[in-house]
PDB file of C-alpha atoms in Angstrom:
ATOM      1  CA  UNK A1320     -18.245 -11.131   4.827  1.00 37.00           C
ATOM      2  CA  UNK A1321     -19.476  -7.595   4.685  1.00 40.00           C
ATOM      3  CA  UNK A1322     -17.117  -4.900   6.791  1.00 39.00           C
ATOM      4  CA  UNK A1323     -18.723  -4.067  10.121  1.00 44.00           C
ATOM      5  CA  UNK A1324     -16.425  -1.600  11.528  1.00 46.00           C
ATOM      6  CA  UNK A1325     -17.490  -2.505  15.222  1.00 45.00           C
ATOM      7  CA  UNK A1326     -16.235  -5.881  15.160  1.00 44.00           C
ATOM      8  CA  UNK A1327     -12.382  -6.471  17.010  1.00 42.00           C
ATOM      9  CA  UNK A1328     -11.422  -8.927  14.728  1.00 47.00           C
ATOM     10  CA  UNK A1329     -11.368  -6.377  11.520  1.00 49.00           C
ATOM     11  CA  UNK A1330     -10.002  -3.489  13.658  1.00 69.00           C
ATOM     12  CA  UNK A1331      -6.788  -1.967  11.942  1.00 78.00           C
ATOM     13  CA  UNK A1332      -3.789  -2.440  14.477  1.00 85.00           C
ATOM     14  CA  UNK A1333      -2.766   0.083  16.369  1.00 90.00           C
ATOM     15  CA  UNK A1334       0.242   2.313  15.245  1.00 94.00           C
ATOM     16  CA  UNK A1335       1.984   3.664  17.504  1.00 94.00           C
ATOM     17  CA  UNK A1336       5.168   5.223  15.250  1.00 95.00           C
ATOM     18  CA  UNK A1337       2.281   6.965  13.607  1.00 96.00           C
ATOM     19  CA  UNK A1338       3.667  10.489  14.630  1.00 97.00           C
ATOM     20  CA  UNK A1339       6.959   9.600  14.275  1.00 97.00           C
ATOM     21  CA  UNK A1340       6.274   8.353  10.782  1.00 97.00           C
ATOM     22  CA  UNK A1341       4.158  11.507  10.021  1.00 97.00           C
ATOM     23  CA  UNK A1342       7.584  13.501  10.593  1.00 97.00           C
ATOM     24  CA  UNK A1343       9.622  11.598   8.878  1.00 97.00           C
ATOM     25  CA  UNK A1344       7.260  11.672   5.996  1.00 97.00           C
ATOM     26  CA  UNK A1345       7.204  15.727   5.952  1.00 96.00           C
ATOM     27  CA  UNK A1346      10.750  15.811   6.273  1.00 95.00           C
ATOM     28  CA  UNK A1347      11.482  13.378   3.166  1.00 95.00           C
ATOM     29  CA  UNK A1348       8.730  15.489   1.725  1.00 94.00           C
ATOM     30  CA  UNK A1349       6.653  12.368   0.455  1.00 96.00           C
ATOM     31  CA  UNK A1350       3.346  11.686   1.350  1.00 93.00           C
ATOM     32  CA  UNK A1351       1.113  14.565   0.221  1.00 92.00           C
ATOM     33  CA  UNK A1352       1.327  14.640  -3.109  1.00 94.00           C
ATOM     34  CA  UNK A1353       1.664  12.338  -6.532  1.00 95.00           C
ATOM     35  CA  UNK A1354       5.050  11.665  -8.349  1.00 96.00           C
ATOM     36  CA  UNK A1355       6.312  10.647 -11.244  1.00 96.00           C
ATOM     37  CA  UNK A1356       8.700   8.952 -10.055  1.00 96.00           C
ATOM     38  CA  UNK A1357       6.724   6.322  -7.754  1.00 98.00           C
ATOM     39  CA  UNK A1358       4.292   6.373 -10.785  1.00 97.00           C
ATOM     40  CA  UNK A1359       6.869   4.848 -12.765  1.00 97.00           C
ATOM     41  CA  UNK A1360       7.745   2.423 -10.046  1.00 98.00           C
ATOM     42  CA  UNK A1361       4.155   1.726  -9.630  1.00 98.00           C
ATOM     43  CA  UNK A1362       3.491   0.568 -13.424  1.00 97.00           C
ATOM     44  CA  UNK A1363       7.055  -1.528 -12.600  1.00 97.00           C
ATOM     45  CA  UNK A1364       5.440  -3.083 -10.428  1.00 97.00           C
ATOM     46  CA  UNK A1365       2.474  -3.881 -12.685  1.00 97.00           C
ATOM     47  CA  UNK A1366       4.521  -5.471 -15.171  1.00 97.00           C
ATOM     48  CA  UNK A1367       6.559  -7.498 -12.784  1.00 97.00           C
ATOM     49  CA  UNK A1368       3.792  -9.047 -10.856  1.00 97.00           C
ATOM     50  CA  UNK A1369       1.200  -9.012 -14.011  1.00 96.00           C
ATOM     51  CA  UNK A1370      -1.193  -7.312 -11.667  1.00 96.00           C
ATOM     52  CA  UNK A1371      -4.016  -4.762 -12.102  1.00 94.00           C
ATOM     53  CA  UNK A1372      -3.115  -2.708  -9.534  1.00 94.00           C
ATOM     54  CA  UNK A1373      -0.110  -1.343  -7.478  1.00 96.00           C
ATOM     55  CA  UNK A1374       0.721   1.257  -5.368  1.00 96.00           C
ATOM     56  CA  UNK A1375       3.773   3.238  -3.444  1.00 98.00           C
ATOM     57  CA  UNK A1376       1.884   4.391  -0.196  1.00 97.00           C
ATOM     58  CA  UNK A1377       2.860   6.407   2.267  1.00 98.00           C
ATOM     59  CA  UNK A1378       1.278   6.441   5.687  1.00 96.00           C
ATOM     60  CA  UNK A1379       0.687   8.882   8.633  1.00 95.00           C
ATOM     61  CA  UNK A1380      -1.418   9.023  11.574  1.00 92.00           C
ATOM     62  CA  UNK A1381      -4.917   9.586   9.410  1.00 90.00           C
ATOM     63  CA  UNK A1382      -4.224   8.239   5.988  1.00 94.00           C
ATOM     64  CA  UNK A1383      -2.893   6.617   3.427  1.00 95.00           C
ATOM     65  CA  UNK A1384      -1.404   8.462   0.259  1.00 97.00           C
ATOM     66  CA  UNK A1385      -0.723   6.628  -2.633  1.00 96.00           C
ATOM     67  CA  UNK A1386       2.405   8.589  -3.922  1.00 97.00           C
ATOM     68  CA  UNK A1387       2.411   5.745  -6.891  1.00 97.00           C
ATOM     69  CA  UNK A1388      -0.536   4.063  -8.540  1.00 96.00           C
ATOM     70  CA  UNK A1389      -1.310   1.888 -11.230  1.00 96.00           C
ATOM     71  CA  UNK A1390      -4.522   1.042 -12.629  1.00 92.00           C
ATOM     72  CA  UNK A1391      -6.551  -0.589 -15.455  1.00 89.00           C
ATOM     73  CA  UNK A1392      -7.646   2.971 -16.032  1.00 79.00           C
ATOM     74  CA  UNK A1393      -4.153   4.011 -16.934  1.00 71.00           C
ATOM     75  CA  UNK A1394      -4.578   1.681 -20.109  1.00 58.00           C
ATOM     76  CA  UNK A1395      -8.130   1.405 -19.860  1.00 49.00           C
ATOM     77  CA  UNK A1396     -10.064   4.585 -18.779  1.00 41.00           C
ATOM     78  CA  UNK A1397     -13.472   4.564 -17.171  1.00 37.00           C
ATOM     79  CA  UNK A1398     -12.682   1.107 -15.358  1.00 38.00           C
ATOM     80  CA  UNK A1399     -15.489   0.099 -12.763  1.00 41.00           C
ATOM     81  CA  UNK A1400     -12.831  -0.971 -10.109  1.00 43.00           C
ATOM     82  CA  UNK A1401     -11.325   2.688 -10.363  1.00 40.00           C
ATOM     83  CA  UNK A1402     -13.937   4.116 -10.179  1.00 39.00           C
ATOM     84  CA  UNK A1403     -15.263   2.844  -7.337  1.00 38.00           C
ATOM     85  CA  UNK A1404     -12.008   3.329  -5.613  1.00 42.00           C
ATOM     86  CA  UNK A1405     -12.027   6.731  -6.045  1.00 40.00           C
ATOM     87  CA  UNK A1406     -15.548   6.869  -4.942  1.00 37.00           C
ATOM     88  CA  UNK A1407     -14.188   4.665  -1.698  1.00 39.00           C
ATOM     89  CA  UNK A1408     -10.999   7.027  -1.107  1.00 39.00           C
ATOM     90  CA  UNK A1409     -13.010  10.429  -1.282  1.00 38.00           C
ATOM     91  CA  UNK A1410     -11.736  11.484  -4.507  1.00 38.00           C
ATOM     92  CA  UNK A1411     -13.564  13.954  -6.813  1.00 33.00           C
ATOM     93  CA  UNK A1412     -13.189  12.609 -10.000  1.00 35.00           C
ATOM     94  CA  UNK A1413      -9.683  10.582 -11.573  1.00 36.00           C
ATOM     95  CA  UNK A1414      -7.965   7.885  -9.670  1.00 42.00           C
ATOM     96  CA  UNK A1415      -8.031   8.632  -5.749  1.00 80.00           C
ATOM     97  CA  UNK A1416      -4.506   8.401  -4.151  1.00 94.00           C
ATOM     98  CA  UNK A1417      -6.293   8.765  -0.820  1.00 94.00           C
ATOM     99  CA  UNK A1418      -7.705   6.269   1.201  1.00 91.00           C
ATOM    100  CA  UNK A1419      -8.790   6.110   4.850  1.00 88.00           C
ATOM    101  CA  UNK A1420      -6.474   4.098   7.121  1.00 90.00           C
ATOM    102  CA  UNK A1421      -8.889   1.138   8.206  1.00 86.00           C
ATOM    103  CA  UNK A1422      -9.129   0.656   4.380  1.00 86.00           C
ATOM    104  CA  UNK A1423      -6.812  -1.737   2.860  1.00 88.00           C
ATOM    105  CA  UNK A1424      -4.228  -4.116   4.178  1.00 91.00           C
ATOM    106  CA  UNK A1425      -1.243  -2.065   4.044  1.00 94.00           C
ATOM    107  CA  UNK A1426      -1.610  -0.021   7.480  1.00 94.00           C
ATOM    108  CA  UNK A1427      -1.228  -4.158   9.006  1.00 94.00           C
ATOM    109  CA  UNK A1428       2.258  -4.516   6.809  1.00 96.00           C
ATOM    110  CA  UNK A1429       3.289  -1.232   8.627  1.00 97.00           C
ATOM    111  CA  UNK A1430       2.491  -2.193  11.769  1.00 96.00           C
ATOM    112  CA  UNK A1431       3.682  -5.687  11.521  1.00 95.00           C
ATOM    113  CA  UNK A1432       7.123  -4.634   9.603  1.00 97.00           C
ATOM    114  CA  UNK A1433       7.233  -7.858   7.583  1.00 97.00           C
ATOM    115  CA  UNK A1434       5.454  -8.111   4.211  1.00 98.00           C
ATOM    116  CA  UNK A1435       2.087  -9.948   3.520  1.00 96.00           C
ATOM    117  CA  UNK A1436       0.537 -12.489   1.368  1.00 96.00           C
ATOM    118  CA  UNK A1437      -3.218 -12.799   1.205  1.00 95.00           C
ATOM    119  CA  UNK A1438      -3.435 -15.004  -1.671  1.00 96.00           C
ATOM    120  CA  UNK A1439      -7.354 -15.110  -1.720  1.00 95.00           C
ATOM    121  CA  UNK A1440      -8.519 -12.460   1.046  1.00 93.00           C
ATOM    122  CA  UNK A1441     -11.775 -14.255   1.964  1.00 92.00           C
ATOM    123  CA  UNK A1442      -9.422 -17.178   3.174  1.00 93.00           C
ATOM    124  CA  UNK A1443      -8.647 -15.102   6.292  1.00 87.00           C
ATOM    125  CA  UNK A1444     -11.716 -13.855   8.699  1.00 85.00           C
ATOM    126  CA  UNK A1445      -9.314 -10.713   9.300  1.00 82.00           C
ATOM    127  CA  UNK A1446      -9.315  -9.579   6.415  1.00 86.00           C
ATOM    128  CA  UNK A1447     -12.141 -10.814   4.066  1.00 83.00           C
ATOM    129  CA  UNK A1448     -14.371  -8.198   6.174  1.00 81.00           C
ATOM    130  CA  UNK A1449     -11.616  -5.317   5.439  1.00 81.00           C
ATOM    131  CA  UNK A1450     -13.910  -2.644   3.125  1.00 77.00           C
ATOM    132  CA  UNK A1451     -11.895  -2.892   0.719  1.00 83.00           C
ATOM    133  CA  UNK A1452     -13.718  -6.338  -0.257  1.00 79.00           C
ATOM    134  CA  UNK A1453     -16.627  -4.701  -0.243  1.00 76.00           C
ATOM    135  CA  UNK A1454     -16.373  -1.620  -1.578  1.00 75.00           C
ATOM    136  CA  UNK A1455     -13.755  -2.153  -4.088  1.00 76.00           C
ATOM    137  CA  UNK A1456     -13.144  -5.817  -4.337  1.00 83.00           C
ATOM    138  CA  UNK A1457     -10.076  -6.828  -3.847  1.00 88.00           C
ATOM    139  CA  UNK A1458      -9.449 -10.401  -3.774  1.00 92.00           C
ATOM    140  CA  UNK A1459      -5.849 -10.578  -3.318  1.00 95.00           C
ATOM    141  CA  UNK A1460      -2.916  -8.591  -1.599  1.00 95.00           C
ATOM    142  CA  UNK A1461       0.598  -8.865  -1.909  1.00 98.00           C
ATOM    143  CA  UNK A1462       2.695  -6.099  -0.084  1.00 98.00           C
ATOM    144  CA  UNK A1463       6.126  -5.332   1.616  1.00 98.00           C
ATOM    145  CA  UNK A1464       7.530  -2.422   3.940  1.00 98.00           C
ATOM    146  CA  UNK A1465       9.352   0.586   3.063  1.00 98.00           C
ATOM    147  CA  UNK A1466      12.037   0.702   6.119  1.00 98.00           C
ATOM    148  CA  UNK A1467      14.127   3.077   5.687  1.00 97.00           C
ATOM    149  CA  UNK A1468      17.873   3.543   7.229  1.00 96.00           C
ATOM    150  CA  UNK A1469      16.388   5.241  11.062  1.00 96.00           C
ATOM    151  CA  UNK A1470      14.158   1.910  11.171  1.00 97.00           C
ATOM    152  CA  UNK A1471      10.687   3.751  10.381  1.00 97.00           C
ATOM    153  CA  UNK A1472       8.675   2.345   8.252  1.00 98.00           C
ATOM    154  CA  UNK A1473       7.452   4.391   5.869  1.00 98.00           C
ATOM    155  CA  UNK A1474       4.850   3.130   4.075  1.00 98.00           C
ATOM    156  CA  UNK A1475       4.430   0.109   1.887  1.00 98.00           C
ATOM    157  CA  UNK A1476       4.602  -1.116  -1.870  1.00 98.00           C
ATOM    158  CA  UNK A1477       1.997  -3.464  -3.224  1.00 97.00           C
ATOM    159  CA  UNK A1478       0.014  -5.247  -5.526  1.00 97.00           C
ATOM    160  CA  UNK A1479      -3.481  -6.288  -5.673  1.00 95.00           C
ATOM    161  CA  UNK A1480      -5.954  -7.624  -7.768  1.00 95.00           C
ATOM    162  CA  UNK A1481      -9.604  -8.624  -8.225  1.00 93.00           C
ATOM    163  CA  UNK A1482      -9.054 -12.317  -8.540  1.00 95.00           C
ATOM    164  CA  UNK A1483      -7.539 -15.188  -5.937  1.00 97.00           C
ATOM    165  CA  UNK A1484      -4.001 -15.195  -6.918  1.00 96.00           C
ATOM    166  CA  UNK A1485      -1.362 -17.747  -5.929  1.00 96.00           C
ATOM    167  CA  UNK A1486       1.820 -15.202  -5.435  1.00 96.00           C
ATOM    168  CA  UNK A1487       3.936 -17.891  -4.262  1.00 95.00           C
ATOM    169  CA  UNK A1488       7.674 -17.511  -2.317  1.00 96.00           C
ATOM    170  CA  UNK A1489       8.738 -15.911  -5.472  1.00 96.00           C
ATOM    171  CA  UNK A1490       6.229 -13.617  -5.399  1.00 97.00           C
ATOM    172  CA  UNK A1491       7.229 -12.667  -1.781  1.00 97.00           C
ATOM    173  CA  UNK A1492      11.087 -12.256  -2.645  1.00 98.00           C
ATOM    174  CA  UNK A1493      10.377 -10.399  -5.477  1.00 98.00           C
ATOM    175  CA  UNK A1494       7.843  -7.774  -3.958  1.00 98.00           C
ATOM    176  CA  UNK A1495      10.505  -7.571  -0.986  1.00 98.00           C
ATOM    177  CA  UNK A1496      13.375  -6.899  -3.114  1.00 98.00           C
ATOM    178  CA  UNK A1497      11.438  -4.065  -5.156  1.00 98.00           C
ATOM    179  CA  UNK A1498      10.267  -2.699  -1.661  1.00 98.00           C
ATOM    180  CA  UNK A1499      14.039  -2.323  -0.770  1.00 98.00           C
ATOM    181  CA  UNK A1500      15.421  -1.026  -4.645  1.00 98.00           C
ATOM    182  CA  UNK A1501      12.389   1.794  -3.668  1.00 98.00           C
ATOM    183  CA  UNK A1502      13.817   2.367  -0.260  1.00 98.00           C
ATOM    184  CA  UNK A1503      17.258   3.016  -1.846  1.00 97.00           C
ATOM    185  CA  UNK A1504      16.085   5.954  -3.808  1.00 96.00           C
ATOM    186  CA  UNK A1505      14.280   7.275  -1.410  1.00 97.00           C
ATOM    187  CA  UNK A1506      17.827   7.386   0.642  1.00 96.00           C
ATOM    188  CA  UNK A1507      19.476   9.068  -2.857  1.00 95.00           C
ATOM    189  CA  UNK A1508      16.986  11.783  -2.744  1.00 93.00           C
ATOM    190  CA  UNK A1509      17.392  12.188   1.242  1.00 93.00           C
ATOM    191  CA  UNK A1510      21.098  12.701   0.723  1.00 91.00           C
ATOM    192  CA  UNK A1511      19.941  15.182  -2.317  1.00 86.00           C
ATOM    193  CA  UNK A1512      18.121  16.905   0.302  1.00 67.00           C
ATOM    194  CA  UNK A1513      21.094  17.436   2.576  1.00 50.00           C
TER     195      UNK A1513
END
């Protein structure tokens, strides 16, 4: 299915804590720039799931910043998939860690406030047309909220690869659990702040 942006059935859901979310962001002070930190929790990630990709993102009314990544390219430089994702999030070289907010399927996990599991992407009309198919080719998502104590949800963590991949309920309790281990630091840093 090739992305046709004027089609209602692939339109990203509307967000309406968006500005609310956008504060919240600024005030935590994530969402505008790499760390280390959700790096690290990023290649966690990796390693847990045995995935080629994973991100920390952060989300605001535009876009989506990927706060933690990991790639192939981290092991592997010069990967096609980066590359192309880069190319796909506007970034000038290196690993983008911006991407547009009708990209991808974690502006529907915000939204929705329950994690997702697309086990093989083209499975679902929805999504299969998502550019990210396209563009990048993703074949599989697995993702869960970032909610943090005020009830916002901040962003999401995730996992995706190129393949079909069966995540399972394990899969789902697992990403969930990580999702909630990240939302506790981000609370330890808030109270850091204060």
């Amino acid at each position: 299915m090739i992305y046709d942006p004027t089609s209602s059935l692939l339109l990203t859901p509307v967000d309406r804590e968006a500005p609310e979310r956008t504060r919240r962001l600024r005030t935590l002070g994530l969402g505008d720039r790499p760390d280390a930190c959700f790096d690290a929790f990023a290649h966690r990630l990796a390693d847990v799931f045995a995935a080629p990709y994973s991100i920390v993102n952060f989300i605001d009314e535009n876009r989506q910043f990927f706060a933690g990544l990991h790639t192939p390219a981290d092991t592997h430089r010069g990967s096609d998939l980066t590359a192309t994702a880069a190319a796909a999030a506007g970034s000038s070289g290196g690993v983008g860690r911006v991407m547009a907010r009708d990209h991808g399927y974690c502006p529907h996990v915000v939204v929705r406030r329950k994690a997702l599991v697309l086990e093989d992407v083209c499975d679902y009309p929805r999504f299969a047309g998502n550019p990210v198919v396209d563009e990048i080719g993703v074949r599989s998502y697995l993702g869960a909220p970032l909610i943090d104590r005020t009830g916002m949800t901040l962003g999401t963590v995730c996992v995706v690869d190129t393949e079909p991949r069966p995540w399972g309920r394990a899969g789902l309790e697992n990403i969930k659990a990580m999702a909630g281990e990240l939302v506790e630091e981000i609370h330890r840093r808030e109270e850091g702040l204060i």
